[in-house]
PDB file of C-alpha atoms in Angstrom:
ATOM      1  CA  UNK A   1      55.240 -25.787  17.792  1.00 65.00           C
ATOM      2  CA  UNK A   2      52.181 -24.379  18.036  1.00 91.00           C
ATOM      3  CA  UNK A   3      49.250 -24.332  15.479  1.00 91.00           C
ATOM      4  CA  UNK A   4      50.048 -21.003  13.738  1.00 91.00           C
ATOM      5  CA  UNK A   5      53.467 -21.380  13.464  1.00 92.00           C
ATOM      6  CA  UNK A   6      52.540 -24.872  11.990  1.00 93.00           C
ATOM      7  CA  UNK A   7      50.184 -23.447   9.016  1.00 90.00           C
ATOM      8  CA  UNK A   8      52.840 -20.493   8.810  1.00 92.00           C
ATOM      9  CA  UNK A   9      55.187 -22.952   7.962  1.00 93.00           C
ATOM     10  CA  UNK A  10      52.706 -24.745   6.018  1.00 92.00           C
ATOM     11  CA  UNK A  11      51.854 -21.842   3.442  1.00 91.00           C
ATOM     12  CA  UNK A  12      55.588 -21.057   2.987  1.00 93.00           C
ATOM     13  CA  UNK A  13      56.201 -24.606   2.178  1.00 94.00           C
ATOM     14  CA  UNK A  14      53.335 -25.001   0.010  1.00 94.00           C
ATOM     15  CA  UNK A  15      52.524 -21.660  -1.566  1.00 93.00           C
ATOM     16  CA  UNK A  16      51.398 -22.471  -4.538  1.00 94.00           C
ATOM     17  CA  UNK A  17      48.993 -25.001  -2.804  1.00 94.00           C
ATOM     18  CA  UNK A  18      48.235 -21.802  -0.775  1.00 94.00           C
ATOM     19  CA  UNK A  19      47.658 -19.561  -3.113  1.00 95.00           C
ATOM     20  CA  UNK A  20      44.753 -21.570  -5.043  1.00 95.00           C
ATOM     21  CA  UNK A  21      43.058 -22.002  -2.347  1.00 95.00           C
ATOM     22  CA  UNK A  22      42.626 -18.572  -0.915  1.00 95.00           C
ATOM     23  CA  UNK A  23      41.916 -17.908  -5.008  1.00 96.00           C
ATOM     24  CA  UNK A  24      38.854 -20.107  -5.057  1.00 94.00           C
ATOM     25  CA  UNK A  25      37.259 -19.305  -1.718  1.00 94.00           C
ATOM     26  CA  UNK A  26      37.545 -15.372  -3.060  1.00 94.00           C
ATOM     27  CA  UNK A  27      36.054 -16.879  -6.147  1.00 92.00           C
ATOM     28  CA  UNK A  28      33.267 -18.500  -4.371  1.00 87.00           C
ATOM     29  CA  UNK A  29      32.328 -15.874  -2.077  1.00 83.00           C
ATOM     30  CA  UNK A  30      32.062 -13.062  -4.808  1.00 82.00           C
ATOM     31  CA  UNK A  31      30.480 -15.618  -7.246  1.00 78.00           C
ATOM     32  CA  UNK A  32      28.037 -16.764  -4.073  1.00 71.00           C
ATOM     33  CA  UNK A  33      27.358 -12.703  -3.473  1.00 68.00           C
ATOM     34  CA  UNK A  34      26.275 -11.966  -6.946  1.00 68.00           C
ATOM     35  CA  UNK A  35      24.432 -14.677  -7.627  1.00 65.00           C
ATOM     36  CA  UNK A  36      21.671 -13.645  -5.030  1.00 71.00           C
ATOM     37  CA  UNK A  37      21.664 -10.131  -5.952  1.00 74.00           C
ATOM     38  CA  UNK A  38      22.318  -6.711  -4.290  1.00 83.00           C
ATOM     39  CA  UNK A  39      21.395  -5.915  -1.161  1.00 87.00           C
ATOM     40  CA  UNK A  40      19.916  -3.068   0.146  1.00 89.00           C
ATOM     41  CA  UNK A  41      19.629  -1.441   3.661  1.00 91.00           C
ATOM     42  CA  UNK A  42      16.389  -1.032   5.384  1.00 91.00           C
ATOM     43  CA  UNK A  43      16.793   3.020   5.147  1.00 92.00           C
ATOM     44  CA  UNK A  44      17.601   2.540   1.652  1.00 91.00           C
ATOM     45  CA  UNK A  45      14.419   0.568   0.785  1.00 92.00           C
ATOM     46  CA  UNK A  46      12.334   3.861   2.651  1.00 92.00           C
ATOM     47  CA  UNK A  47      13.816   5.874   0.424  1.00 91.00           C
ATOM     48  CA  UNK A  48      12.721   3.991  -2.470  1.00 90.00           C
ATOM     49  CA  UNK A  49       9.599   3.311  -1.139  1.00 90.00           C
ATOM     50  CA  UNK A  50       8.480   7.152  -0.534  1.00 89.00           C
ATOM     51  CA  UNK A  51       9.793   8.032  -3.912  1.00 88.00           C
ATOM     52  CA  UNK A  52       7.255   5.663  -5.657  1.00 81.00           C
ATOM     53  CA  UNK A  53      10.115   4.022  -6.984  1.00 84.00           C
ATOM     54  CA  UNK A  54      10.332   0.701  -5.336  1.00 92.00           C
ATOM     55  CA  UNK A  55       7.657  -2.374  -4.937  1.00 93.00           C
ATOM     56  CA  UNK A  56       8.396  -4.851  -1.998  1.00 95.00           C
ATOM     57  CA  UNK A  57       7.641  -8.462  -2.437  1.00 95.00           C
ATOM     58  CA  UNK A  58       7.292 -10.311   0.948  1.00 95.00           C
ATOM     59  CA  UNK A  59       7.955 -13.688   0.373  1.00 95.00           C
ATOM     60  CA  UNK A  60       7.247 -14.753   3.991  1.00 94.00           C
ATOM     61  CA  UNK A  61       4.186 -17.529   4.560  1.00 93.00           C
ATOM     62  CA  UNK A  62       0.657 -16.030   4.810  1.00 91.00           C
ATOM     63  CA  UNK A  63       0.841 -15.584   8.689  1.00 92.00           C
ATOM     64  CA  UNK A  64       3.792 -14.384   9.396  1.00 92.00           C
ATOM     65  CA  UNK A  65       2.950 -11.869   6.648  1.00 93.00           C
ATOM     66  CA  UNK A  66      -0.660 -10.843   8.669  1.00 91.00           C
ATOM     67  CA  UNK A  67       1.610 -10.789  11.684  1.00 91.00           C
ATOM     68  CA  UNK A  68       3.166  -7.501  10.297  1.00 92.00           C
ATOM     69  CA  UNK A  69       4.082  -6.312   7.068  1.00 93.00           C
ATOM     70  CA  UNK A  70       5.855  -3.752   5.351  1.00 93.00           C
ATOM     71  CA  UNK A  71       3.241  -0.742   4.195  1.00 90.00           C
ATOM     72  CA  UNK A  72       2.372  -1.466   0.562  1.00 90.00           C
ATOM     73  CA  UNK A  73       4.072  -4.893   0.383  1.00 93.00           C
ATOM     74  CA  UNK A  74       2.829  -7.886  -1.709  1.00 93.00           C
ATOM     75  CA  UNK A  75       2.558 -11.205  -0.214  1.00 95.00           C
ATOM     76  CA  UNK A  76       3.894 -13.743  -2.449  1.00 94.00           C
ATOM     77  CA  UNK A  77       5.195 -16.544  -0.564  1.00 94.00           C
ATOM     78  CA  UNK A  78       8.368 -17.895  -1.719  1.00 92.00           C
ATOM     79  CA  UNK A  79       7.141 -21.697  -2.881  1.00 92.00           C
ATOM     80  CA  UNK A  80       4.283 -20.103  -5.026  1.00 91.00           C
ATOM     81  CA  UNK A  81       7.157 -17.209  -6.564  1.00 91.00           C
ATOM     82  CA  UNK A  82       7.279 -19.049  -9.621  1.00 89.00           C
ATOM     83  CA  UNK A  83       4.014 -19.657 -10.507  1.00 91.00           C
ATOM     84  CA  UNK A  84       2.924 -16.553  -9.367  1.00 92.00           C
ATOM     85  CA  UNK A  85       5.498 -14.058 -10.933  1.00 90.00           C
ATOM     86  CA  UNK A  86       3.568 -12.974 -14.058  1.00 89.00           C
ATOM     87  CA  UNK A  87       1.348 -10.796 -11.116  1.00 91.00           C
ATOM     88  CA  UNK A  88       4.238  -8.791 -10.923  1.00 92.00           C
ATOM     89  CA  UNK A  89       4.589  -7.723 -14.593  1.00 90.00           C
ATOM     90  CA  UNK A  90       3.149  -4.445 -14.177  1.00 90.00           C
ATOM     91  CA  UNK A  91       5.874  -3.428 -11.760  1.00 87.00           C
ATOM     92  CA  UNK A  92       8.638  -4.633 -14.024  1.00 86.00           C
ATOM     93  CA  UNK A  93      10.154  -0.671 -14.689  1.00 86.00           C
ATOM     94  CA  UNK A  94      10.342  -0.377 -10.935  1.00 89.00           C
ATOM     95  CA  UNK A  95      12.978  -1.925  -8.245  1.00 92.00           C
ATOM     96  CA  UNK A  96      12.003  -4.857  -6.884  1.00 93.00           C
ATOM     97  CA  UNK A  97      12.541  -5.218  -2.848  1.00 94.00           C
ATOM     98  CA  UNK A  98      12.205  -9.238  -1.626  1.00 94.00           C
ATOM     99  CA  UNK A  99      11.574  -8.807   2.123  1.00 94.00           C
ATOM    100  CA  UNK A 100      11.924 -12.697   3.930  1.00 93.00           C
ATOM    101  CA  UNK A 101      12.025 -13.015   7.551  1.00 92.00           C
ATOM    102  CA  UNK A 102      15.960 -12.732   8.207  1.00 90.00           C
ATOM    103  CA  UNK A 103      17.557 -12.429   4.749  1.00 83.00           C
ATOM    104  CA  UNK A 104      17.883 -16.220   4.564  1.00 84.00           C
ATOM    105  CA  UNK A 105      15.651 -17.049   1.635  1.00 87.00           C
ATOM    106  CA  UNK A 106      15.654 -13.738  -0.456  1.00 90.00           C
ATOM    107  CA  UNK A 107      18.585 -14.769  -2.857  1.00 87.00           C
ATOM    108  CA  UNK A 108      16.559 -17.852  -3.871  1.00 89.00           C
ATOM    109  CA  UNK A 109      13.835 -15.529  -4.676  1.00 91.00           C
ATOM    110  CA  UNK A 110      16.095 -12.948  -6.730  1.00 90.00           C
ATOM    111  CA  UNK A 111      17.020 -15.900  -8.352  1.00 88.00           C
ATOM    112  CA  UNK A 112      13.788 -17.154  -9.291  1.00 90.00           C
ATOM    113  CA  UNK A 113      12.760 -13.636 -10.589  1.00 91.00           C
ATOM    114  CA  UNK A 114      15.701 -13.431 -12.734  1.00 88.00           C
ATOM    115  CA  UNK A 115      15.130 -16.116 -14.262  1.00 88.00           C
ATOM    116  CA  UNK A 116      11.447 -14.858 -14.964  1.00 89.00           C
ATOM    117  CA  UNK A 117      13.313 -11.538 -16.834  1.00 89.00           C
ATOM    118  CA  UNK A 118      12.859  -9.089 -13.859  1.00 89.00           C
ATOM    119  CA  UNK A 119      16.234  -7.270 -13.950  1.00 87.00           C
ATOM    120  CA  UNK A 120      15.488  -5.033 -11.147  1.00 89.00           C
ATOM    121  CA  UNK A 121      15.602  -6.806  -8.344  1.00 91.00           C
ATOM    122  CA  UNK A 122      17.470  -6.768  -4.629  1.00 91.00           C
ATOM    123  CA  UNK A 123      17.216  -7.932  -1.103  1.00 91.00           C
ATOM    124  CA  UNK A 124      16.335  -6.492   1.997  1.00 93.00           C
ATOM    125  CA  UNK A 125      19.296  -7.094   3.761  1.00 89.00           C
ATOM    126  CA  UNK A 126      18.244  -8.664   7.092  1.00 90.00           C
ATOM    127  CA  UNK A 127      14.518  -8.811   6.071  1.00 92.00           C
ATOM    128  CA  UNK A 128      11.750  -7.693   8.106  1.00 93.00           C
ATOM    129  CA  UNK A 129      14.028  -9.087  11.747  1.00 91.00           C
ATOM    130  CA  UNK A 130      16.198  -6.060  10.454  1.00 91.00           C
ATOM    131  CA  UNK A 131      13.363  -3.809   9.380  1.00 92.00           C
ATOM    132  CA  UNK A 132      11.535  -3.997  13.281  1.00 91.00           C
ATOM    133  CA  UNK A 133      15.259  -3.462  14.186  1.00 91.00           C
ATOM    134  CA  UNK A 134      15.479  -0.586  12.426  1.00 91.00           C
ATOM    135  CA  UNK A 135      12.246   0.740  14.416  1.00 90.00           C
ATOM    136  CA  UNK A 136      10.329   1.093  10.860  1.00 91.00           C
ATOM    137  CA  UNK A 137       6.920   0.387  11.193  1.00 90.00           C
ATOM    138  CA  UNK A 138       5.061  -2.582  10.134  1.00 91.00           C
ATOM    139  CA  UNK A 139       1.093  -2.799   9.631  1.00 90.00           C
ATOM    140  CA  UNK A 140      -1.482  -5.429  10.540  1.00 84.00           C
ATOM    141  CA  UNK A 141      -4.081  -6.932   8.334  1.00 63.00           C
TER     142      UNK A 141
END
């Protein structure tokens, strides 16, 4: 018998077994999904951008950041976020963009700034890998 026919047989036998499982990894992924906020495409972030209506927060190190950054981003690197949230305080009507280098490290970072009251806040989905992707420009120091 082969392998599928083997967990067919298994999930019939067991479906209540089954059943709780495929109910907590749904659990976990939506719970896992909101917890490091919305995401938002690089198009959508120029849109938000050019209307005045968004701030990006780069959370990259120092020189990756001079390497090429989004126009009008802020370099706060992600293990100085914490201590160095209050700078952001006077954008705290607008939406907050966190821009890593791949989307790895962002939902930390919406997390942290949660936690620091700033409601408004998403991830560039992909980061700046999906940004130069995207052929958006980026500008040097």
């Amino acid at each position: 018998m082969d392998l599928l026919g083997r967990l067919f047989e298994f999930v019939v036998n067991h479906y209540i077994l089954a059943s709780l499982f495929v109910a907590f990894l749904v659990a976990i992924l939506v719970l896992e999904s909101k917890r490091g906020g919305s995401k938002i495409s690089a198009q959508g972030a120029v849109g938000l951008i050019n209307r005045d209506e968004a701030i990006v927060v780069d959370i990259r190190d120092r020189k990756e950041f001079a390497e090429g950054r989004i126009t009008g981003s802020v370099n706060i690197p992600l293990n100085s976020l914490k201590s160095r949230a209050a700078e952001l305080n006077k954008h705290k009507d607008k939406q907050i963009i966190i821009a890593d280098k791949m989307g790895q490290h962002s939902a930390m970072a919406v997390k942290q700034l949660n936690a620091e009251g700033f409601t408004n806040v998403a991830r560039l989905n992909g980061g700046v890998g999906d940004w130069k992707a995207s052929n958006l420009p980026l500008v040097k120091k």
